[in-house]
Each structure stands twice: as structure tokens, then as C-alpha cells.
Coordinates of C-alpha atoms (C1' of nucleotides) in Angstrom, one line a residue:
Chain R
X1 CA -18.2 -6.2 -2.2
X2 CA -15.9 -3.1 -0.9
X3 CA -15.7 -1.1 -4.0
X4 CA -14.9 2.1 -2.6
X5 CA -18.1 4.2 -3.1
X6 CA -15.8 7.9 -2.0
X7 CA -16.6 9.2 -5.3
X8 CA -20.5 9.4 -4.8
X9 CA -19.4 12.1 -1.8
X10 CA -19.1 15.8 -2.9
X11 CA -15.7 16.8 -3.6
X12 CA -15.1 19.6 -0.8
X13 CA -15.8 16.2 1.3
X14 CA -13.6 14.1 -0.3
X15 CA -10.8 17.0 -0.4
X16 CA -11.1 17.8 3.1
X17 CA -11.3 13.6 4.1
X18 CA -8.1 13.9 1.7
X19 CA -6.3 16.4 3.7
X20 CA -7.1 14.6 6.9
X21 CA -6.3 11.0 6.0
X22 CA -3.0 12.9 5.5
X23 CA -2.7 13.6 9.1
X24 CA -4.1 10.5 10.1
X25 CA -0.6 9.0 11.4
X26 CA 1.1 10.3 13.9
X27 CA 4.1 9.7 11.8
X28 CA 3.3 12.5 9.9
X29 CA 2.5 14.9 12.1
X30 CA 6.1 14.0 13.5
X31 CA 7.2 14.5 9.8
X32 CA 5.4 18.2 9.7
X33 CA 6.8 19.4 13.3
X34 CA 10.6 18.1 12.3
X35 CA 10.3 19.8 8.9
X36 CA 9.1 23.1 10.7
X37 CA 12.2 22.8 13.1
X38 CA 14.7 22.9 11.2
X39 CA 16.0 25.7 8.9
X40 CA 17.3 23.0 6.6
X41 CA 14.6 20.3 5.7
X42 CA 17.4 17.6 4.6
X43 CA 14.8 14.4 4.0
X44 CA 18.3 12.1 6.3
X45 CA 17.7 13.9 9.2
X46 CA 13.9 13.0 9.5
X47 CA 15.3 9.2 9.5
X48 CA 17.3 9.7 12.1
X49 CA 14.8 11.1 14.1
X50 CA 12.1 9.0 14.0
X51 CA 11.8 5.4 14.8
X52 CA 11.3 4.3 11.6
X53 CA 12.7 2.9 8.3
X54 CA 14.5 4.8 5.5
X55 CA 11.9 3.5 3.2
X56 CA 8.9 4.2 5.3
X57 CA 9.7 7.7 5.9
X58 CA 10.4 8.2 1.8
X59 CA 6.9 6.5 1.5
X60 CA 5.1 9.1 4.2
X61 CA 6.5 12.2 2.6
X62 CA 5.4 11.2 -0.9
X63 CA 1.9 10.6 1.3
X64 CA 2.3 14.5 2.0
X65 CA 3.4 15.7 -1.2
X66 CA 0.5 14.1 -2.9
X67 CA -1.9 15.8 -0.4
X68 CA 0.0 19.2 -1.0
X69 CA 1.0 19.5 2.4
X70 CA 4.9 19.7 1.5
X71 CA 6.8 20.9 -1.4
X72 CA 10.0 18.6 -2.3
X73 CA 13.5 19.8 -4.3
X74 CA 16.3 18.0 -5.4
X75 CA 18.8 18.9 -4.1
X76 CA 22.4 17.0 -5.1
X77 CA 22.1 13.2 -4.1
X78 CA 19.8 14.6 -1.0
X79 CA 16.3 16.2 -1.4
X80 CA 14.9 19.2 0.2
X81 CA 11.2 19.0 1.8
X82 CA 9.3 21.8 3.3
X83 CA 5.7 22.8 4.5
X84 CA 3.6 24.3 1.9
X85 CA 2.0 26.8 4.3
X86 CA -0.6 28.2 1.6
X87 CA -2.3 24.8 1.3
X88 CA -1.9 24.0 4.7
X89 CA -3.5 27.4 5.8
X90 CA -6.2 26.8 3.2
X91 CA -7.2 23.5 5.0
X92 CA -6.9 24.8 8.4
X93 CA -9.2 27.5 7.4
X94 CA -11.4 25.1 5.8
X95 CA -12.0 22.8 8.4
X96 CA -12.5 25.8 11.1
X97 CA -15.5 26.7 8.7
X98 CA -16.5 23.4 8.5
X99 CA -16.7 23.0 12.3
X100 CA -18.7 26.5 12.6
X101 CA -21.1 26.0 10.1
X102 CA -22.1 22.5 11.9
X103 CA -22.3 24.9 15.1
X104 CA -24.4 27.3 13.5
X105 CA -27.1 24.9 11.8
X106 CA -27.2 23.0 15.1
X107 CA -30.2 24.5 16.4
X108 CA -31.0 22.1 18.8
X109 CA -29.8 21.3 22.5
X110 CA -30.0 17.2 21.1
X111 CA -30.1 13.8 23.0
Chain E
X6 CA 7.2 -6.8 8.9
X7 CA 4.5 -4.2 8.6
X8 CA 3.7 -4.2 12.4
X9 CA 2.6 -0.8 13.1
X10 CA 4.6 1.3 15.1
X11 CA 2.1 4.3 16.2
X12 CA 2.7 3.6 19.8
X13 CA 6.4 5.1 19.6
X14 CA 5.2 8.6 18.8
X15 CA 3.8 10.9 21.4
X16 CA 0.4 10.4 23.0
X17 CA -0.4 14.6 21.6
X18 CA 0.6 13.0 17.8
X19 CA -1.1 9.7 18.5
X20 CA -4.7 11.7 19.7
X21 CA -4.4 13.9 16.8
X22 CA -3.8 11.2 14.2
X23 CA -6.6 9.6 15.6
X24 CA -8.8 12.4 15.2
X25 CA -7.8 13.2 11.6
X26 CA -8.2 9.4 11.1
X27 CA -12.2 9.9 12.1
X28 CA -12.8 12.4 9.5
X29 CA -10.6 10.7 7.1
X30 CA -13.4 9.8 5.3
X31 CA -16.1 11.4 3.1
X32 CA -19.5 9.1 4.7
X33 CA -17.5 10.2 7.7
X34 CA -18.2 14.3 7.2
X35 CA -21.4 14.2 5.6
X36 CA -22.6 12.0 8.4
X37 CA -21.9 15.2 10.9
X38 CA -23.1 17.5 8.5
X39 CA -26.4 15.2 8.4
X40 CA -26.3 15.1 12.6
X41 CA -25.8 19.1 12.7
X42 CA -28.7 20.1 9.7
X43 CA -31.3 17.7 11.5
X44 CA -33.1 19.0 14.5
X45 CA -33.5 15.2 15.2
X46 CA -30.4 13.0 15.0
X47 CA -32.5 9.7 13.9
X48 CA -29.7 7.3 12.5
X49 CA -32.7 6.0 9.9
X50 CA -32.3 9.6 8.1
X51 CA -28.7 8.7 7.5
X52 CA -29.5 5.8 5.9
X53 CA -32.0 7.4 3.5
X54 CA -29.7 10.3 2.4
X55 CA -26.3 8.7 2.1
X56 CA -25.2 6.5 -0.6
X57 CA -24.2 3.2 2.0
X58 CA -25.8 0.4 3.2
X59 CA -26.9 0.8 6.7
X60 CA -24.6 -1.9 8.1
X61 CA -22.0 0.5 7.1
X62 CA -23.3 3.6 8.5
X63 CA -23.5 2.5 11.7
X64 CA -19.8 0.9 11.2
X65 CA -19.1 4.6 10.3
X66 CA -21.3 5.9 13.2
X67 CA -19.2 3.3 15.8
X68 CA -16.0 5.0 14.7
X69 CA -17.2 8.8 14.8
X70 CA -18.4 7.5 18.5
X71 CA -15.2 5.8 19.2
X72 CA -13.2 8.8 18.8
X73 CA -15.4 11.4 21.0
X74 CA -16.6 13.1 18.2
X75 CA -20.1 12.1 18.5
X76 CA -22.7 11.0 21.3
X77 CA -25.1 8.1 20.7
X78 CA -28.2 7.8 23.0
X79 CA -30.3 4.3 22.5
X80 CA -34.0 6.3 22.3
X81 CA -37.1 3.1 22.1
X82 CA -36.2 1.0 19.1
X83 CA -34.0 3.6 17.4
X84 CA -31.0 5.5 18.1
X85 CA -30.4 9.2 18.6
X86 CA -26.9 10.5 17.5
X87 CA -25.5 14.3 18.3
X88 CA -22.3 15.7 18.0
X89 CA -20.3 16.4 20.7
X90 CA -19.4 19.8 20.6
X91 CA -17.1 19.6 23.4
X92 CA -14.6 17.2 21.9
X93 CA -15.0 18.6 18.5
X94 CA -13.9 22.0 19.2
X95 CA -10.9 20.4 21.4
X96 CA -9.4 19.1 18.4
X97 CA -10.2 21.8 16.1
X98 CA -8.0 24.3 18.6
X99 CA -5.7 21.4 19.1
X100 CA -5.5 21.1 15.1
X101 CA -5.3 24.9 14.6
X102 CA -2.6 25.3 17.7
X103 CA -0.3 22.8 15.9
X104 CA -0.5 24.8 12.7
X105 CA 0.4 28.3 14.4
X106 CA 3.4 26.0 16.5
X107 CA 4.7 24.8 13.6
X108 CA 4.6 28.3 11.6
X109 CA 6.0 29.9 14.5
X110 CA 8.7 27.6 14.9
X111 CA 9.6 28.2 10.7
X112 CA 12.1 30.2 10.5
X113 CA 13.2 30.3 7.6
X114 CA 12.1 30.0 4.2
X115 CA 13.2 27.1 2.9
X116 CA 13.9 25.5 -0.8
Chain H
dA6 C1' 36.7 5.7 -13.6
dA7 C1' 35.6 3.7 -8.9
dT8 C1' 33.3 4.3 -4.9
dA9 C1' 30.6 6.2 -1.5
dT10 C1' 26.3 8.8 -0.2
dT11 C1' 21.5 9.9 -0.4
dA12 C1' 17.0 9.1 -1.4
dA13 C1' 13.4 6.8 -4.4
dT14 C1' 11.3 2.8 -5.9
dC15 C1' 10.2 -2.3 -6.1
dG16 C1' 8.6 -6.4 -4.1
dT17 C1' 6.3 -8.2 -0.5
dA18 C1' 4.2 -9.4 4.0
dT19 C1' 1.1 -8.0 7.4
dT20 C1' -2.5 -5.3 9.3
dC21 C1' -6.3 -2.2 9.0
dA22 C1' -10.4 -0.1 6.6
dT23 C1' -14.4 -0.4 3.9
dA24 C1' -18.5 -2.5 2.2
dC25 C1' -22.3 -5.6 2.1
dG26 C1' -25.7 -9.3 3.2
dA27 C1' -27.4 -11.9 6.8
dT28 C1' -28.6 -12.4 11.3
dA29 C1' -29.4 -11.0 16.0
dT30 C1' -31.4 -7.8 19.4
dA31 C1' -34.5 -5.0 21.3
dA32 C1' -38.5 -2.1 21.6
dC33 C1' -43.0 -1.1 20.0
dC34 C1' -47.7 -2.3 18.0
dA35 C1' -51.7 -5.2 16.8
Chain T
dT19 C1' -48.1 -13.3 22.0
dG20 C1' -46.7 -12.5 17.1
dG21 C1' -45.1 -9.4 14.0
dT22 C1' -43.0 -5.1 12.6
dT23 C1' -39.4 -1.7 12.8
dA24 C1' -34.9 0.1 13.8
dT25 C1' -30.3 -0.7 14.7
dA26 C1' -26.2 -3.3 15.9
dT27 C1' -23.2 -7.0 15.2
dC28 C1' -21.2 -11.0 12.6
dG29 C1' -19.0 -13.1 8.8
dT30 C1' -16.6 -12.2 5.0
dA31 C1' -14.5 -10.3 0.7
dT32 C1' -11.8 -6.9 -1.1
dG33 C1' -9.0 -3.1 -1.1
dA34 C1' -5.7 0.3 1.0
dA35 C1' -2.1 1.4 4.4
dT36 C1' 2.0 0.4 6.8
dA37 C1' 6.5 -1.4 7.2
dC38 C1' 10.8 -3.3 5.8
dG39 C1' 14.8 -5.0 3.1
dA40 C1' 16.9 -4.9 -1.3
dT41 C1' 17.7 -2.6 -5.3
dT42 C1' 18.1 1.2 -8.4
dA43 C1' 19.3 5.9 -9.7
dA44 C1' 21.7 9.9 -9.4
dT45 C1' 25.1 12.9 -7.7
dA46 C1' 29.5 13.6 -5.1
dT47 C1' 34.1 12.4 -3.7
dT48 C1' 38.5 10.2 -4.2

DNA sequence: AATATTAATCGTATTCATACGATATAACCA
DNA sequence: TGGTTATATCGTATGAATACGATTAATATT
């Protein structure tokens, strides 16, 4: 019992239940705005930022790096994380379409 | 150790995690796309097309309804799901306002 | 070379999510 | 009333996520 069975889904569901499970702690979404901020996206300043553990934070942004959502460089002893906007746009966009073609095949006032 | 620590971020970070966290599964999407193609929103027709047991769809059902993003309506012996449109296109403005925010506030290009 | 700084990884504990079968509940039909 | 149908809930097993301290690795600094 609870062998995952997310494989059986289509794979534009799985990638978009991929990008969102990415988003799905607010941790992250803290992670996104701070590297936004900032002109330099030094990985020490997020720990000081945020109410969490230098290991935990190293653990979310390889969370984000595997989903796409960030690009990481070494940089010296310190490493350099920023947005990757492309695939960020990409799954904006594709969730907006998601949402719109639900609207559009909803033809019925329901319930 | 490993007590969660969601409740120090901001209520705005905590909502949209949650939201993200509904859809962070495929059964969770193709369940919506199921409610949205159907004229009728019979929670039996989920059953039939979707690769889960039906203890778990409703699970899956409970959680879509737990986060707003869907209405449930108890209709004789069955029940009658819908989206709700409402609280669905909050978030997906609330998703898409966070991703112009964050680009806005990007200054620079980084790495 | 010795030490400090920065971040990743490892080990591990705890909590949450996913999945199913079995059972309960509630309405409808004979 | 007895049985059928439809769905929710319970119990439970397993797997994944979250969090931290300790350690490692790799570059700087002295």
C-alpha cells in the first residue's frame, strides 16, 4: 500500500504538480522574493533572513534548482542563486492556460 | 527536531503555499479538469476515469475542498462537486501578481 | 601551512502525504 | 422493511518532506 501511482498521470500534469509542489512552502516563496531583492543573490544572506536553519535553507534551494525555478553558481567559498525567469514565466503562463481552459469547457452554471 | 515552522512566514506566503500545495499533485489537476469537462460534477465519474481507489479520490476531493478551490454539494445519495471559480481565479492573479512583483523588483541580472 | 569562512551533504528524528481496504452512513428502490 | 448504491471516514502501512546538528569540502585569509 502507498506506492505512489504519479506516473499513471499525463506528464504536463505531473510537470505542472512539479512546479507547484515547488511553491508549496511558504519558505520558498520567501526564498524567490529575497532572491528577487537583492542585486546580489549571496545563498548567507537568505539564512539570515529567514527563520530557519543553514541546512534547511541549503536543502530548499536545491528543492528549487531541481524544479528549474533558480539557477545556482559557485562563486568562491559562497554560491550565487538567482530566478530563472524563462522557466518561471513558462509555468506562469502554463497554469494561466490551465485555469482558462477549465473556464472555457465549463459550460455549466453547476451545483 | 523537524517541527514545522510555516507559521513564522507571512499569512500572503502561508495562503499561497497552501494553494500551490492543493495542486501539488497530479490526481489533484486531472480531478478539476474532470469537474470542468463534465456538465455534471458526479464524484462516481472520477472514480471510473482516474487511476485511484475511491477512498482516495475523495481524500483528494477533501483537500481540493479544504483549500477553496472546489464546492461540494451532498445531492440524494451522491455528491455533486464544482469548481469554485471565484477562489480559483484569486490565486491565479495572486500567483501571477507575485511573479510580475518579483520581476519588477529584479534589477539586475544576476550570475 | 594553518585557520577561518561559506555552503553542501550526511545522518536522523519527526511530521505530513498518499494509498488502500474495510466499515459506516445516508439516501433511494423493491 | 431489506437491500442496493454512492460516498465519506477509519485504520493503517508506507513513503516523502521538513528540520536540525554535525561533518565535509572547497576556497580565502593570515
Amino acid at each position: 500500500m502507498a506506492t505512489p501511482k504519479k506516473e499513471e498521470f499525463s506528464k504536463k500534469e505531473q510537470d505542472l504538480a512539479a512546479f507547484a509542489k515547488a511553491l508549496a512552502h511558504p519558505a520558498r516563496i520567501a526564498i524567490l522574493k529575497v532572491l528577487a531583492q537583492r542585486n546580489e543573490c549571496i545563498c548567507g544572506e537568505i539564512v539570515e533572513v529567514l527563520p530557519l536553519a543553514q541546512s534547511t535553507i541549503s536543502q530548499h534551494l536545491k528543492e528549487l534548482k531541481t524544479a528549474g525555478l533558480i539557477d545556482g553558481a559557485i562563486d568562491g567559498p559562497r554560491s550565487c542563486y538567482c530566478i530563472n525567469w524563462k522557466a518561471f514565466e513558462k509555468f506562469n503562463t502554463e497554469f494561466s492556460s490551465l485555469f482558462n481552459k477549465l473556464k472555457d469547457q465549463n459550460t455549466k452554471a453547476c451545483c
